[in-house]
């Protein structure tokens, strides 16, 4: 979603959850994040606060960081006890430590690998010793699967930072345009390593073949997402 900053119109258009989120990702995100009651969770690029509201329902104390004031305003309009702060994740610092840092579709909006590493370093600085980082991004191979996408001229898998565009289907029937920066699996692993993390688990969520929705069914053959759970080195 790298083409345009998150203004009020774009933020509102993304309010309906994606089908993947509803039908594929949910249980894997909760598995990666772990038990939530009483835990301190911070999300980088918290958007409209969808995940933080889910985490809070399960008993977590939540903080959201986002660089877009429109997203902060939208998330804050849900009258729940979640703290939202407008800040760039790569330079965010806090006094207290967190049990979980959650990052969902933010690294793929980040135009340079140097900034990806900065965001991960700032996540590391916020985590308790036993804390965990959970990242959910589009799968790096998404442009190689039979999903409806467009790549920049001359795209090839190893072209880090290339632009890949596609549309994600939402629960309300709309499809939302996405333009991401492409990072390879190795980019993720190297960046995590240099920011001081060890990858504990990689999840490629698989949709149910029994789904009657073609969009979902297609994702039972190819993973649309990559979830990484990382711990401190
Ligand atoms: C694709 S949206 C995802 C929102 C949310 N994580 C979700 O999954 O619903 C990406 C969000 O990250 C924010 N963002 C992108 N880069 C950021 C950065 N460096 N620091 C803070 N927020 C950032 C954008 O403003 C946007 O709200």
PDB file of N, CA and C in Angstrom, residues 10-100:
ATOM      1  N   UNK A  10      -8.780   6.839   2.244  1.00  0.00           N
ATOM      2  CA  UNK A  10      -8.172   5.516   2.162  1.00  0.00           C
ATOM      3  C   UNK A  10      -8.405   4.736   3.464  1.00  0.00           C
ATOM      4  N   UNK A  11      -8.267   5.443   4.582  1.00  0.00           N
ATOM      5  CA  UNK A  11      -8.468   4.792   5.889  1.00  0.00           C
ATOM      6  C   UNK A  11      -9.897   4.259   5.993  1.00  0.00           C
ATOM      7  N   UNK A  12     -10.863   5.048   5.557  1.00  0.00           N
ATOM      8  CA  UNK A  12     -12.276   4.621   5.644  1.00  0.00           C
ATOM      9  C   UNK A  12     -12.535   3.441   4.714  1.00  0.00           C
ATOM     10  N   UNK A  13     -11.956   3.485   3.496  1.00  0.00           N
ATOM     11  CA  UNK A  13     -12.174   2.408   2.525  1.00  0.00           C
ATOM     12  C   UNK A  13     -11.641   1.070   3.027  1.00  0.00           C
ATOM     13  N   UNK A  14     -10.666   1.120   3.929  1.00  0.00           N
ATOM     14  CA  UNK A  14     -10.055  -0.127   4.422  1.00  0.00           C
ATOM     15  C   UNK A  14     -10.743  -0.632   5.700  1.00  0.00           C
ATOM     16  N   UNK A  15     -11.822   0.054   6.100  1.00  0.00           N
ATOM     17  CA  UNK A  15     -12.466  -0.337   7.370  1.00  0.00           C
ATOM     18  C   UNK A  15     -13.046  -1.746   7.338  1.00  0.00           C
ATOM     19  N   UNK A  16     -13.607  -2.131   6.195  1.00  0.00           N
ATOM     20  CA  UNK A  16     -14.140  -3.503   6.122  1.00  0.00           C
ATOM     21  C   UNK A  16     -12.949  -4.460   6.088  1.00  0.00           C
ATOM     22  N   UNK A  17     -12.929  -5.471   6.981  1.00  0.00           N
ATOM     23  CA  UNK A  17     -11.760  -6.365   7.013  1.00  0.00           C
ATOM     24  C   UNK A  17     -11.590  -7.108   5.694  1.00  0.00           C
ATOM     25  N   UNK A  18     -10.384  -7.545   5.428  1.00  0.00           N
ATOM     26  CA  UNK A  18     -10.161  -8.350   4.231  1.00  0.00           C
ATOM     27  C   UNK A  18     -10.694  -9.765   4.487  1.00  0.00           C
ATOM     28  N   UNK A  19     -11.038 -10.451   3.399  1.00  0.00           N
ATOM     29  CA  UNK A  19     -11.524 -11.836   3.535  1.00  0.00           C
ATOM     30  C   UNK A  19     -10.446 -12.715   4.143  1.00  0.00           C
ATOM     31  N   UNK A  20      -9.193 -12.444   3.753  1.00  0.00           N
ATOM     32  CA  UNK A  20      -8.086 -13.249   4.289  1.00  0.00           C
ATOM     33  C   UNK A  20      -8.036 -13.122   5.805  1.00  0.00           C
ATOM     34  N   UNK A  21      -8.214 -11.894   6.265  1.00  0.00           N
ATOM     35  CA  UNK A  21      -8.156 -11.641   7.703  1.00  0.00           C
ATOM     36  C   UNK A  21      -9.239 -12.448   8.413  1.00  0.00           C
ATOM     37  N   UNK A  22     -10.434 -12.436   7.832  1.00  0.00           N
ATOM     38  CA  UNK A  22     -11.569 -13.098   8.483  1.00  0.00           C
ATOM     39  C   UNK A  22     -11.463 -14.624   8.373  1.00  0.00           C
ATOM     40  N   UNK A  23     -11.085 -15.107   7.172  1.00  0.00           N
ATOM     41  CA  UNK A  23     -11.206 -16.557   6.942  1.00  0.00           C
ATOM     42  C   UNK A  23      -9.901 -17.321   7.067  1.00  0.00           C
ATOM     43  N   UNK A  24      -8.761 -16.623   7.010  1.00  0.00           N
ATOM     44  CA  UNK A  24      -7.501 -17.376   6.961  1.00  0.00           C
ATOM     45  C   UNK A  24      -6.563 -17.024   8.112  1.00  0.00           C
ATOM     46  N   UNK A  25      -6.421 -15.723   8.380  1.00  0.00           N
ATOM     47  CA  UNK A  25      -5.308 -15.294   9.232  1.00  0.00           C
ATOM     48  C   UNK A  25      -5.528 -15.395  10.734  1.00  0.00           C
ATOM     49  N   UNK A  26      -6.773 -15.152  11.102  1.00  0.00           N
ATOM     50  CA  UNK A  26      -7.114 -14.943  12.508  1.00  0.00           C
ATOM     51  C   UNK A  26      -6.456 -15.916  13.499  1.00  0.00           C
ATOM     52  N   UNK A  27      -6.722 -17.211  13.284  1.00  0.00           N
ATOM     53  CA  UNK A  27      -6.227 -18.175  14.284  1.00  0.00           C
ATOM     54  C   UNK A  27      -4.690 -18.228  14.302  1.00  0.00           C
ATOM     55  N   UNK A  28      -4.071 -17.978  13.154  1.00  0.00           N
ATOM     56  CA  UNK A  28      -2.605 -18.023  13.104  1.00  0.00           C
ATOM     57  C   UNK A  28      -1.997 -16.800  13.795  1.00  0.00           C
ATOM     58  N   UNK A  29      -2.644 -15.645  13.618  1.00  0.00           N
ATOM     59  CA  UNK A  29      -2.149 -14.434  14.294  1.00  0.00           C
ATOM     60  C   UNK A  29      -2.243 -14.636  15.802  1.00  0.00           C
ATOM     61  N   UNK A  30      -3.386 -15.164  16.272  1.00  0.00           N
ATOM     62  CA  UNK A  30      -3.534 -15.383  17.723  1.00  0.00           C
ATOM     63  C   UNK A  30      -2.532 -16.418  18.229  1.00  0.00           C
ATOM     64  N   UNK A  31      -2.281 -17.440  17.431  1.00  0.00           N
ATOM     65  CA  UNK A  31      -1.305 -18.457  17.852  1.00  0.00           C
ATOM     66  C   UNK A  31       0.081 -17.810  18.002  1.00  0.00           C
ATOM     67  N   UNK A  32       0.453 -16.992  17.015  1.00  0.00           N
ATOM     68  CA  UNK A  32       1.788 -16.376  17.037  1.00  0.00           C
ATOM     69  C   UNK A  32       1.925 -15.379  18.180  1.00  0.00           C
ATOM     70  N   UNK A  33       0.858 -14.643  18.451  1.00  0.00           N
ATOM     71  CA  UNK A  33       0.907 -13.602  19.476  1.00  0.00           C
ATOM     72  C   UNK A  33       0.928 -14.227  20.882  1.00  0.00           C
ATOM     73  N   UNK A  34       0.290 -15.385  21.031  1.00  0.00           N
ATOM     74  CA  UNK A  34       0.310 -16.103  22.318  1.00  0.00           C
ATOM     75  C   UNK A  34      -0.749 -15.605  23.283  1.00  0.00           C
ATOM     76  N   UNK A  35      -0.718 -16.110  24.528  1.00  0.00           N
ATOM     77  CA  UNK A  35      -1.738 -15.736  25.513  1.00  0.00           C
ATOM     78  C   UNK A  35      -1.735 -14.228  25.770  1.00  0.00           C
ATOM     79  N   UNK A  36      -2.908 -13.618  25.802  1.00  0.00           N
ATOM     80  CA  UNK A  36      -2.969 -12.162  25.884  1.00  0.00           C
ATOM     81  C   UNK A  36      -3.415 -11.574  27.227  1.00  0.00           C
ATOM     82  N   UNK A  37      -4.120 -12.315  28.082  1.00  0.00           N
ATOM     83  CA  UNK A  37      -4.604 -11.674  29.311  1.00  0.00           C
ATOM     84  C   UNK A  37      -3.478 -11.006  30.108  1.00  0.00           C
ATOM     85  N   UNK A  38      -3.663  -9.716  30.386  1.00  0.00           N
ATOM     86  CA  UNK A  38      -2.700  -8.961  31.195  1.00  0.00           C
ATOM     87  C   UNK A  38      -1.438  -8.549  30.458  1.00  0.00           C
ATOM     88  N   UNK A  39      -1.295  -8.923  29.194  1.00  0.00           N
ATOM     89  CA  UNK A  39      -0.053  -8.626  28.455  1.00  0.00           C
ATOM     90  C   UNK A  39      -0.065  -7.204  27.887  1.00  0.00           C
ATOM     91  N   UNK A  40       1.131  -6.631  27.799  1.00  0.00           N
ATOM     92  CA  UNK A  40       1.266  -5.292  27.189  1.00  0.00           C
ATOM     93  C   UNK A  40       1.648  -5.479  25.722  1.00  0.00           C
ATOM     94  N   UNK A  41       0.761  -5.004  24.846  1.00  0.00           N
ATOM     95  CA  UNK A  41       0.966  -5.185  23.401  1.00  0.00           C
ATOM     96  C   UNK A  41       1.066  -3.826  22.727  1.00  0.00           C
ATOM     97  N   UNK A  42       2.044  -3.680  21.843  1.00  0.00           N
ATOM     98  CA  UNK A  42       2.146  -2.447  21.058  1.00  0.00           C
ATOM     99  C   UNK A  42       2.138  -2.828  19.585  1.00  0.00           C
ATOM    100  N   UNK A  43       1.332  -2.118  18.793  1.00  0.00           N
ATOM    101  CA  UNK A  43       1.324  -2.377  17.348  1.00  0.00           C
ATOM    102  C   UNK A  43       1.955  -1.193  16.633  1.00  0.00           C
ATOM    103  N   UNK A  44       2.893  -1.483  15.745  1.00  0.00           N
ATOM    104  CA  UNK A  44       3.488  -0.458  14.881  1.00  0.00           C
ATOM    105  C   UNK A  44       2.653  -0.385  13.600  1.00  0.00           C
ATOM    106  N   UNK A  45       2.184   0.787  13.252  1.00  0.00           N
ATOM    107  CA  UNK A  45       1.334   0.923  12.065  1.00  0.00           C
ATOM    108  C   UNK A  45      -0.024   0.315  12.362  1.00  0.00           C
ATOM    109  N   UNK A  46      -0.658   0.819  13.412  1.00  0.00           N
ATOM    110  CA  UNK A  46      -1.883   0.176  13.934  1.00  0.00           C
ATOM    111  C   UNK A  46      -3.116   0.473  13.091  1.00  0.00           C
ATOM    112  N   UNK A  47      -3.026   1.375  12.123  1.00  0.00           N
ATOM    113  CA  UNK A  47      -4.137   1.636  11.211  1.00  0.00           C
ATOM    114  C   UNK A  47      -5.416   1.991  11.948  1.00  0.00           C
ATOM    115  N   UNK A  48      -6.529   1.348  11.555  1.00  0.00           N
ATOM    116  CA  UNK A  48      -7.803   1.681  12.216  1.00  0.00           C
ATOM    117  C   UNK A  48      -7.966   0.950  13.550  1.00  0.00           C
ATOM    118  N   UNK A  49      -6.955   0.187  13.957  1.00  0.00           N
ATOM    119  CA  UNK A  49      -6.978  -0.444  15.275  1.00  0.00           C
ATOM    120  C   UNK A  49      -7.651  -1.805  15.306  1.00  0.00           C
ATOM    121  N   UNK A  50      -7.906  -2.374  14.106  1.00  0.00           N
ATOM    122  CA  UNK A  50      -8.611  -3.667  14.021  1.00  0.00           C
ATOM    123  C   UNK A  50      -8.008  -4.720  14.944  1.00  0.00           C
ATOM    124  N   UNK A  51      -6.708  -4.960  14.822  1.00  0.00           N
ATOM    125  CA  UNK A  51      -6.089  -6.034  15.609  1.00  0.00           C
ATOM    126  C   UNK A  51      -6.019  -5.680  17.081  1.00  0.00           C
ATOM    127  N   UNK A  52      -5.744  -4.412  17.381  1.00  0.00           N
ATOM    128  CA  UNK A  52      -5.633  -4.047  18.806  1.00  0.00           C
ATOM    129  C   UNK A  52      -6.958  -4.239  19.525  1.00  0.00           C
ATOM    130  N   UNK A  53      -8.070  -3.958  18.822  1.00  0.00           N
ATOM    131  CA  UNK A  53      -9.373  -4.192  19.479  1.00  0.00           C
ATOM    132  C   UNK A  53      -9.565  -5.685  19.734  1.00  0.00           C
ATOM    133  N   UNK A  54      -9.106  -6.520  18.791  1.00  0.00           N
ATOM    134  CA  UNK A  54      -9.188  -7.978  18.978  1.00  0.00           C
ATOM    135  C   UNK A  54      -8.329  -8.405  20.173  1.00  0.00           C
ATOM    136  N   UNK A  55      -7.113  -7.840  20.245  1.00  0.00           N
ATOM    137  CA  UNK A  55      -6.200  -8.230  21.327  1.00  0.00           C
ATOM    138  C   UNK A  55      -6.756  -7.753  22.675  1.00  0.00           C
ATOM    139  N   UNK A  56      -7.343  -6.569  22.646  1.00  0.00           N
ATOM    140  CA  UNK A  56      -7.876  -6.039  23.900  1.00  0.00           C
ATOM    141  C   UNK A  56      -9.034  -6.896  24.415  1.00  0.00           C
ATOM    142  N   UNK A  57      -9.882  -7.378  23.484  1.00  0.00           N
ATOM    143  CA  UNK A  57     -11.002  -8.249  23.885  1.00  0.00           C
ATOM    144  C   UNK A  57     -10.485  -9.483  24.607  1.00  0.00           C
ATOM    145  N   UNK A  58      -9.270  -9.884  24.267  1.00  0.00           N
ATOM    146  CA  UNK A  58      -8.684 -11.062  24.914  1.00  0.00           C
ATOM    147  C   UNK A  58      -7.860 -10.705  26.148  1.00  0.00           C
ATOM    148  N   UNK A  59      -7.991  -9.452  26.590  1.00  0.00           N
ATOM    149  CA  UNK A  59      -7.396  -9.100  27.890  1.00  0.00           C
ATOM    150  C   UNK A  59      -6.067  -8.366  27.840  1.00  0.00           C
ATOM    151  N   UNK A  60      -5.607  -7.966  26.639  1.00  0.00           N
ATOM    152  CA  UNK A  60      -4.317  -7.260  26.556  1.00  0.00           C
ATOM    153  C   UNK A  60      -4.493  -5.762  26.807  1.00  0.00           C
ATOM    154  N   UNK A  61      -3.406  -5.126  27.266  1.00  0.00           N
ATOM    155  CA  UNK A  61      -3.360  -3.667  27.402  1.00  0.00           C
ATOM    156  C   UNK A  61      -2.625  -3.149  26.160  1.00  0.00           C
ATOM    157  N   UNK A  62      -3.322  -2.351  25.370  1.00  0.00           N
ATOM    158  CA  UNK A  62      -2.806  -2.092  24.012  1.00  0.00           C
ATOM    159  C   UNK A  62      -2.428  -0.640  23.753  1.00  0.00           C
ATOM    160  N   UNK A  63      -1.370  -0.486  22.948  1.00  0.00           N
ATOM    161  CA  UNK A  63      -0.923   0.818  22.463  1.00  0.00           C
ATOM    162  C   UNK A  63      -0.721   0.722  20.955  1.00  0.00           C
ATOM    163  N   UNK A  64      -1.174   1.730  20.225  1.00  0.00           N
ATOM    164  CA  UNK A  64      -0.992   1.747  18.775  1.00  0.00           C
ATOM    165  C   UNK A  64      -0.173   2.946  18.347  1.00  0.00           C
ATOM    166  N   UNK A  65       0.766   2.692  17.428  1.00  0.00           N
ATOM    167  CA  UNK A  65       1.618   3.765  16.886  1.00  0.00           C
ATOM    168  C   UNK A  65       1.330   3.837  15.390  1.00  0.00           C
ATOM    169  N   UNK A  66       1.051   5.013  14.897  1.00  0.00           N
ATOM    170  CA  UNK A  66       0.859   5.145  13.444  1.00  0.00           C
ATOM    171  C   UNK A  66       1.318   6.526  13.007  1.00  0.00           C
ATOM    172  N   UNK A  67       1.874   6.591  11.787  1.00  0.00           N
ATOM    173  CA  UNK A  67       2.376   7.871  11.302  1.00  0.00           C
ATOM    174  C   UNK A  67       1.258   8.720  10.689  1.00  0.00           C
ATOM    175  N   UNK A  68       0.094   8.124  10.457  1.00  0.00           N
ATOM    176  CA  UNK A  68      -0.999   8.878   9.831  1.00  0.00           C
ATOM    177  C   UNK A  68      -1.987   9.386  10.878  1.00  0.00           C
ATOM    178  N   UNK A  69      -2.168  10.714  10.909  1.00  0.00           N
ATOM    179  CA  UNK A  69      -3.120  11.296  11.869  1.00  0.00           C
ATOM    180  C   UNK A  69      -4.539  10.823  11.563  1.00  0.00           C
ATOM    181  N   UNK A  70      -4.864  10.645  10.268  1.00  0.00           N
ATOM    182  CA  UNK A  70      -6.213  10.179   9.919  1.00  0.00           C
ATOM    183  C   UNK A  70      -6.469   8.781  10.479  1.00  0.00           C
ATOM    184  N   UNK A  71      -5.471   7.924  10.419  1.00  0.00           N
ATOM    185  CA  UNK A  71      -5.633   6.576  10.991  1.00  0.00           C
ATOM    186  C   UNK A  71      -5.774   6.651  12.510  1.00  0.00           C
ATOM    187  N   UNK A  72      -4.965   7.514  13.142  1.00  0.00           N
ATOM    188  CA  UNK A  72      -5.040   7.678  14.604  1.00  0.00           C
ATOM    189  C   UNK A  72      -6.440   8.168  14.995  1.00  0.00           C
ATOM    190  N   UNK A  73      -6.962   9.136  14.225  1.00  0.00           N
ATOM    191  CA  UNK A  73      -8.296   9.674  14.542  1.00  0.00           C
ATOM    192  C   UNK A  73      -9.360   8.594  14.393  1.00  0.00           C
ATOM    193  N   UNK A  74      -9.249   7.811  13.312  1.00  0.00           N
ATOM    194  CA  UNK A  74     -10.240   6.759  13.064  1.00  0.00           C
ATOM    195  C   UNK A  74     -10.188   5.706  14.178  1.00  0.00           C
ATOM    196  N   UNK A  75      -8.989   5.259  14.494  1.00  0.00           N
ATOM    197  CA  UNK A  75      -8.843   4.226  15.538  1.00  0.00           C
ATOM    198  C   UNK A  75      -9.351   4.752  16.881  1.00  0.00           C
ATOM    199  N   UNK A  76      -9.066   6.028  17.155  1.00  0.00           N
ATOM    200  CA  UNK A  76      -9.469   6.601  18.452  1.00  0.00           C
ATOM    201  C   UNK A  76     -10.983   6.792  18.537  1.00  0.00           C
ATOM    202  N   UNK A  77     -11.662   6.809  17.373  1.00  0.00           N
ATOM    203  CA  UNK A  77     -13.111   7.033  17.396  1.00  0.00           C
ATOM    204  C   UNK A  77     -13.857   5.807  17.934  1.00  0.00           C
ATOM    205  N   UNK A  78     -13.186   4.651  17.978  1.00  0.00           N
ATOM    206  CA  UNK A  78     -13.787   3.487  18.639  1.00  0.00           C
ATOM    207  C   UNK A  78     -13.571   3.728  20.124  1.00  0.00           C
ATOM    208  N   UNK A  79     -14.648   3.776  20.852  1.00  0.00           N
ATOM    209  CA  UNK A  79     -14.534   4.223  22.225  1.00  0.00           C
ATOM    210  C   UNK A  79     -14.004   3.113  23.130  1.00  0.00           C
ATOM    211  N   UNK A  80     -12.768   2.704  22.889  1.00  0.00           N
ATOM    212  CA  UNK A  80     -12.211   1.644  23.727  1.00  0.00           C
ATOM    213  C   UNK A  80     -10.924   2.150  24.372  1.00  0.00           C
ATOM    214  N   UNK A  81     -10.514   1.473  25.418  1.00  0.00           N
ATOM    215  CA  UNK A  81      -9.383   1.945  26.202  1.00  0.00           C
ATOM    216  C   UNK A  81      -8.060   1.485  25.567  1.00  0.00           C
ATOM    217  N   UNK A  82      -7.755   2.088  24.432  1.00  0.00           N
ATOM    218  CA  UNK A  82      -6.487   1.784  23.754  1.00  0.00           C
ATOM    219  C   UNK A  82      -5.801   3.126  23.506  1.00  0.00           C
ATOM    220  N   UNK A  83      -4.505   3.171  23.795  1.00  0.00           N
ATOM    221  CA  UNK A  83      -3.765   4.434  23.643  1.00  0.00           C
ATOM    222  C   UNK A  83      -3.196   4.485  22.227  1.00  0.00           C
ATOM    223  N   UNK A  84      -3.466   5.563  21.497  1.00  0.00           N
ATOM    224  CA  UNK A  84      -2.903   5.726  20.151  1.00  0.00           C
ATOM    225  C   UNK A  84      -1.966   6.925  20.122  1.00  0.00           C
ATOM    226  N   UNK A  85      -0.831   6.744  19.481  1.00  0.00           N
ATOM    227  CA  UNK A  85       0.174   7.811  19.414  1.00  0.00           C
ATOM    228  C   UNK A  85       0.606   7.976  17.959  1.00  0.00           C
ATOM    229  N   UNK A  86       0.598   9.222  17.509  1.00  0.00           N
ATOM    230  CA  UNK A  86       1.096   9.457  16.149  1.00  0.00           C
ATOM    231  C   UNK A  86       2.616   9.538  16.187  1.00  0.00           C
ATOM    232  N   UNK A  87       3.256   8.620  15.511  1.00  0.00           N
ATOM    233  CA  UNK A  87       4.722   8.614  15.509  1.00  0.00           C
ATOM    234  C   UNK A  87       5.201   7.699  14.392  1.00  0.00           C
ATOM    235  N   UNK A  88       6.388   7.970  13.906  1.00  0.00           N
ATOM    236  CA  UNK A  88       7.011   7.023  12.985  1.00  0.00           C
ATOM    237  C   UNK A  88       7.586   5.872  13.816  1.00  0.00           C
ATOM    238  N   UNK A  89       7.262   4.646  13.417  1.00  0.00           N
ATOM    239  CA  UNK A  89       7.674   3.475  14.209  1.00  0.00           C
ATOM    240  C   UNK A  89       9.196   3.365  14.297  1.00  0.00           C
ATOM    241  N   UNK A  90       9.894   3.851  13.282  1.00  0.00           N
ATOM    242  CA  UNK A  90      11.346   3.647  13.249  1.00  0.00           C
ATOM    243  C   UNK A  90      12.071   4.474  14.315  1.00  0.00           C
ATOM    244  N   UNK A  91      11.395   5.493  14.843  1.00  0.00           N
ATOM    245  CA  UNK A  91      12.053   6.345  15.849  1.00  0.00           C
ATOM    246  C   UNK A  91      11.280   6.358  17.163  1.00  0.00           C
ATOM    247  N   UNK A  92      10.282   5.491  17.283  1.00  0.00           N
ATOM    248  CA  UNK A  92       9.459   5.521  18.498  1.00  0.00           C
ATOM    249  C   UNK A  92      10.204   4.915  19.692  1.00  0.00           C
ATOM    250  N   UNK A  93      10.141   5.617  20.808  1.00  0.00           N
ATOM    251  CA  UNK A  93      10.764   5.110  22.047  1.00  0.00           C
ATOM    252  C   UNK A  93       9.745   5.240  23.171  1.00  0.00           C
ATOM    253  N   UNK A  94       9.776   4.312  24.114  1.00  0.00           N
ATOM    254  CA  UNK A  94       8.872   4.410  25.273  1.00  0.00           C
ATOM    255  C   UNK A  94       9.662   4.039  26.519  1.00  0.00           C
ATOM    256  N   UNK A  95       9.142   4.449  27.678  1.00  0.00           N
ATOM    257  CA  UNK A  95       9.843   4.120  28.926  1.00  0.00           C
ATOM    258  C   UNK A  95       9.643   2.656  29.290  1.00  0.00           C
ATOM    259  N   UNK A  96       8.379   2.213  29.304  1.00  0.00           N
ATOM    260  CA  UNK A  96       8.091   0.835  29.721  1.00  0.00           C
ATOM    261  C   UNK A  96       8.393  -0.170  28.619  1.00  0.00           C
ATOM    262  N   UNK A  97       8.394  -1.458  28.993  1.00  0.00           N
ATOM    263  CA  UNK A  97       8.645  -2.516  28.008  1.00  0.00           C
ATOM    264  C   UNK A  97       7.343  -3.273  27.724  1.00  0.00           C
ATOM    265  N   UNK A  98       7.323  -3.960  26.595  1.00  0.00           N
ATOM    266  CA  UNK A  98       6.115  -4.662  26.148  1.00  0.00           C
ATOM    267  C   UNK A  98       6.372  -6.166  26.029  1.00  0.00           C
ATOM    268  N   UNK A  99       5.270  -6.938  26.146  1.00  0.00           N
ATOM    269  CA  UNK A  99       5.363  -8.393  25.962  1.00  0.00           C
ATOM    270  C   UNK A  99       5.334  -8.753  24.478  1.00  0.00           C
ATOM    271  N   UNK A 100       4.591  -7.944  23.712  1.00  0.00           N
ATOM    272  CA  UNK A 100       4.435  -8.246  22.283  1.00  0.00           C
ATOM    273  C   UNK A 100       4.541  -6.960  21.474  1.00  0.00           C
TER     274      UNK A 100
END
